[in-house]
Steps between C-alpha positions, in 0.01 A plus 500: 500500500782654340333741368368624856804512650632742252222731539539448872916582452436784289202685741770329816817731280292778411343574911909476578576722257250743638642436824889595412387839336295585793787440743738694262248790469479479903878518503537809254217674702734488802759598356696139516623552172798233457209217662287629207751517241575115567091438476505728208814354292330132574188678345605626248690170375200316502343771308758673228281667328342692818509871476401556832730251692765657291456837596461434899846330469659835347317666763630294777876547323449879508364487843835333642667699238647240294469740197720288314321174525156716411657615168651132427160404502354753330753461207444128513128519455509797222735322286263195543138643474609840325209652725581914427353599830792293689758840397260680733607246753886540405453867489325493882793259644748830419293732621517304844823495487505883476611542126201660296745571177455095456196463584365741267635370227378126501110757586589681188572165341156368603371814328667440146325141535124691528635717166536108285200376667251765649281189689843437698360839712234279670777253688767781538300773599321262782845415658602887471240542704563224755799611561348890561666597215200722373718742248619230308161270512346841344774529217425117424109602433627830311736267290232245411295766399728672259584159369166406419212745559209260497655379850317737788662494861293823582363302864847405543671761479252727681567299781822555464485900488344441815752288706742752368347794646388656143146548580405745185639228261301182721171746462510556137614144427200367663276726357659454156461116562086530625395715217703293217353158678197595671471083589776577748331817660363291826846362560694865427230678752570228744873557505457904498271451812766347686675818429213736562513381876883483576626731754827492395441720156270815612519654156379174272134573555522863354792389236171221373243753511684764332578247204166386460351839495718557204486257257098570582553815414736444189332154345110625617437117522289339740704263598719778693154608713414140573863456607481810705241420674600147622796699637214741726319177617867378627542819691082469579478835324188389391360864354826588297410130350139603420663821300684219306212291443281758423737594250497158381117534464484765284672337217345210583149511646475115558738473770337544790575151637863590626308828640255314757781271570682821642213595740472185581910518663398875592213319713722239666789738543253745720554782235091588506586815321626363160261199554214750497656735182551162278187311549314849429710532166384144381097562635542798275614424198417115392206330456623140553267302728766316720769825555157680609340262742885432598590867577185558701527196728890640591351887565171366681748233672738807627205713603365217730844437632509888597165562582303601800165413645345820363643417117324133531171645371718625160674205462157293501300733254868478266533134486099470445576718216789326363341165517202618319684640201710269440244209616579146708720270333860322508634849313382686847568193788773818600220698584289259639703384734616876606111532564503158748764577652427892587113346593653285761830624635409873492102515532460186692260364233635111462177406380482689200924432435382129454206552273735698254782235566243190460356671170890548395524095510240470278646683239723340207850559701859386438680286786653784569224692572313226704797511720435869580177448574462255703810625670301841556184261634724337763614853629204629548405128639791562699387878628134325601771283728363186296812345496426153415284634190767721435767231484340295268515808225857518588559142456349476166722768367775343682448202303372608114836768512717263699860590385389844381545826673104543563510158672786630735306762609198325530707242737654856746120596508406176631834531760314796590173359560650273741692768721205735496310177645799489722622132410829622488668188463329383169571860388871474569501127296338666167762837549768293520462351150399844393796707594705307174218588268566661127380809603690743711198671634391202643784364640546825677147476622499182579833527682390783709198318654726243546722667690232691706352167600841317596643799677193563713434158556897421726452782674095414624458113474079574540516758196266752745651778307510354189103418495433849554725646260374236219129627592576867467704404162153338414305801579771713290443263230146594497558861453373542874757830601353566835480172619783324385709864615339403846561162508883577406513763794396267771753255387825753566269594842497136614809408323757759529859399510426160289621383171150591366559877557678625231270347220200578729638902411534420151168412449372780693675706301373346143163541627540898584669539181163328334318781675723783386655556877854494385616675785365224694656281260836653563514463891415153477781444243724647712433349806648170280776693388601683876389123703544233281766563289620100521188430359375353159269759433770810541529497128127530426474801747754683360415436124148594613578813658732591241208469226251730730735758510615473172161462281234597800655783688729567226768591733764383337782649739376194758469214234811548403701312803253261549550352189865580549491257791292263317812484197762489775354239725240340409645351126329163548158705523267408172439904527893563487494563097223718516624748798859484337272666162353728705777609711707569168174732376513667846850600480519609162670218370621615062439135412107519600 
């Protein structure tokens, strides 16, 4: 019994304790300092040895400028614990007080301690830099490092360079740093990104590049190419990253992963061009089974996303072709399921899409791979408007990849299913859940049909509107233009004026961009842009009419303030950091 009601005293002391700190935290946060110096000091006797209560009660003596108190303390503690980095906090309780001549001397005094003990740099140089004192954290890494040069602050003190404007010195640290530790590469190139997309320095994106290019050209080591081209894909420069890799390549013909990995972001970052250049490259010059049968599936997959009726027959004889030299098997599921999916979707063959998928399952394949296939069977399932068949593929995958990104799309395609069937309410319970998922595209996707179906659904209690514009978004799914384009048209006829308008137009005008009208395309956009400019969708029809202009019409002149709009008020957008990339290209911008 005893023994429990110590255990219960101690957790009964310890949630009190909690308690107090919170309430002096709440206090400081307010600015209350004198309550929170009592909550503090009562702290900070139950707990001596506390750093951290310590320094909030010198904070909240500087704070109602009791200077004198602060330093008492401060003196107290340093003759007790003989911590070094406490003359910082002597030297920072003058320079509040206006008189830098002290100050600097119990700083240069916390200096002379690094020069006896070089790992002293690691406590001083952190509360340098707590206190913004940047020069002096940087002559605390310099000093360790002419005490003892096994000691490396390079990361440190790059950062360093950086907060104090120095942007040269931060470059070449860094770079100094990745190519001396490659292990810390990942975690350099994440902190240079951060850089790479800050308004506030126009010039850092050239000052990188130029630096790169010449320890390339001095050192003629790879490593310099490789790095050069990550800093193309940041910028989605994705042919002056080829150069590198191709570069790469030629002193090293075994690296072609990292070059299909590149077409791959050229493909999902709408950049056909490069796409088209780098995939060539790798058909041409390796043998290697997988990189082949890879590279052709993303051409043959961009051809089909481009093509017209008349190119069908081409498309058919190629992937024939394709399939029978490089024969059926797990290695070419890529091209197999191009071939169902062009048979159904495109020639409206969904007979002979589920042969080659059925066959597929019979083959020796991964999880992985069953996923995709039977997640390909329920779409085309799904296009036959066999829902019920097609839900039960869906809900397979859903469950063997539960957790995993495959199963999370697997559950927004069965959300689908179930607002194409126009049960919107069981649609809206599985988007819900889906709108937290792992994966950003998702949760975009799924939010956006949520959103669709909640918005339309206060305004029109029966959903008349909504049933129609889920059946044309059916017959869009199935690659039906013409129909789904009329469907879409007598909705804004019947509909005009209602909250279903302005996606109604949207949709219209995917669907005469799909055809290659992008003049079409534009008017609808713009209708958005000129009528519904409190809408959700204003952001799409800008960034979409920006992109025609820019990579269709390539009328640059009238992409430019569209995306300038899209930077200035739309910053929420999940298309805001790609217009502000392309704005900056538009206007000329040194550090693209």
């Amino acid at each position: 019994m005893k023994k429990l009601l110590s255990i219960a005293f101690f957790f009964f002391s310890l949630a009190a304790f909690a308690q107090n700190e919170q309430l002096a935290n709440n206090y400081f946060d307010r600015g209350e300092f004198e309550k929170a110096l009592v909550s503090y000091e009562e702290l900070l006797k139950a707990q001596v040895g506390n750093s951290n209560y310590f320094q909030k009660v010198i904070d909240c003596y500087q704070q109602l400028q009791q200077f004198d108190k602060a330093q008492k303390a401060i003196e107290d503690r340093l003759d007790k614990y003989k911590q070094n980095n406490l003359l910082i906090e002597l030297g920072y309780n003058y320079q509040l007080q206006k008189n830098q001549d002290k100050a600097n001397k119990y700083y240069d005094q916390a200096i002379n301690k690094i020069k006896k003990n070089a790992n002293e740099a690691y406590g001083i140089a952190y509360v340098f830099e707590k206190k913004s004192l940047f020069d002096y954290a940087l002559l605390s890494y310099k000093t360790a490092i002419e005490t003892d040069p096994n000691l490396n602050f390079n990361f440190q003190m790059a950062m360093l360079y950086g907060q104090l404007g120095n942007t040269d010195l931060m470059i070449e640290t860094y770079l100094l740093e990745a190519y001396k530790y490659p292990q810390n590469l990942p975690i350099i190139q994440n902190q240079l990104s951060r850089f790479m997309t800050e308004d506030a320095d126009a010039n850092f994106n050239e000052l990188l590049k130029k630096a790169l290019l010449v320890k390339a050209q001095k050192t003629q080591d790879v490593f310099w190419n490789d790095f050069l081209s990550w800093y193309f894909v940041q910028l989605k420069e994705y042919g002056k990253a080829f150069i590198q890799q191709k570069a790469i390549y030629k002193r090293n013909p075994e690296s072609f992963g990292n070059i299909v990995n590149l077409a791959q972001m050229a493909i999902e970052d709408n950049d056909q061009d490069s796409a088209q250049e780098i995939l060539t490259f790798v058909i041409e010059n390796t043998n290697d089974l997988e990189l082949l049968i890879q590279s052709h599936s993303y051409l043959i997959d961009m051809k089909i996303d481009h093509a017209l009726e008349k190119e069908y027959p081409a498309i058919t004889e190629e992937l024939d072709g394709l399939i029978k030299e490089f024969g059926a098997s797990p290695y070419t599921l890529s091209l197999l399921k191009l071939q169902a999916s062009f048979n159904a979707f495109h020639l409206n063959n969904p007979e002979k899409a589920k042969v080659i998928l059925k066959n597929a399952l019979e083959m020796p394949l991964n999880r992985y791979q069953l996923a995709e296939v039977k997640m390909d069977l329920a779409d085309i399932l799904l296009y036959e408007e066999k829902f019920n068949q097609a839900l039960i593929y869906y809900s397979q995958v859903d469950e063997d990849m539960g957790g995993d990104v495959v199963g999370q799309e697997a559950s927004l395609r069965t959300a689908k299913t179930s607002y194409y069937k126009t049960d919107f309410q069981w649609a809206s319970h599985q988007l819900k859940v889906l709108k937290s998922a792992s994966s950003q595209l998702i949760a975009n996707d799924a939010l956006d049909l949520f959103l669709l179906i909640s918005d339309n659904t206060v305004e029109d209690s029966t959903q008349v509107a909504l049933k129609k514009f889920a059946r044309a978004d059916f017959l869009f799914y199935q690659n039906k233009k013409e129909e789904a384009l009329a469907q879409f048209q007598m909705i804004l006829k019947e509909h005009k004026g209602e909250e279903i308008e302005p996606v109604t137009l949207l949709r219209i005008g995917k669907i005469n961009e799909k055809k290659g009208d992008f003049t079409k395309a534009l008017e609808n956009y713009n209708e958005i842009i000129t009528k519904h400019k409190e809408s959700i969708y204003i952001d799409e029809a800008l960034y979409f009419s920006a992109e025609i202009y820019n990579t269709q019409l390539k009328d640059t002149e009238k992409a430019k303030p569209l995306y300038e709009e899209m930077i200035f008020k739309h910053e929420d957008s999940i298309y805001y950091v790609d217009s502000r990339n392309k704005y900056r290209k538009l206007r000329g911008d040194t550090n693209l």
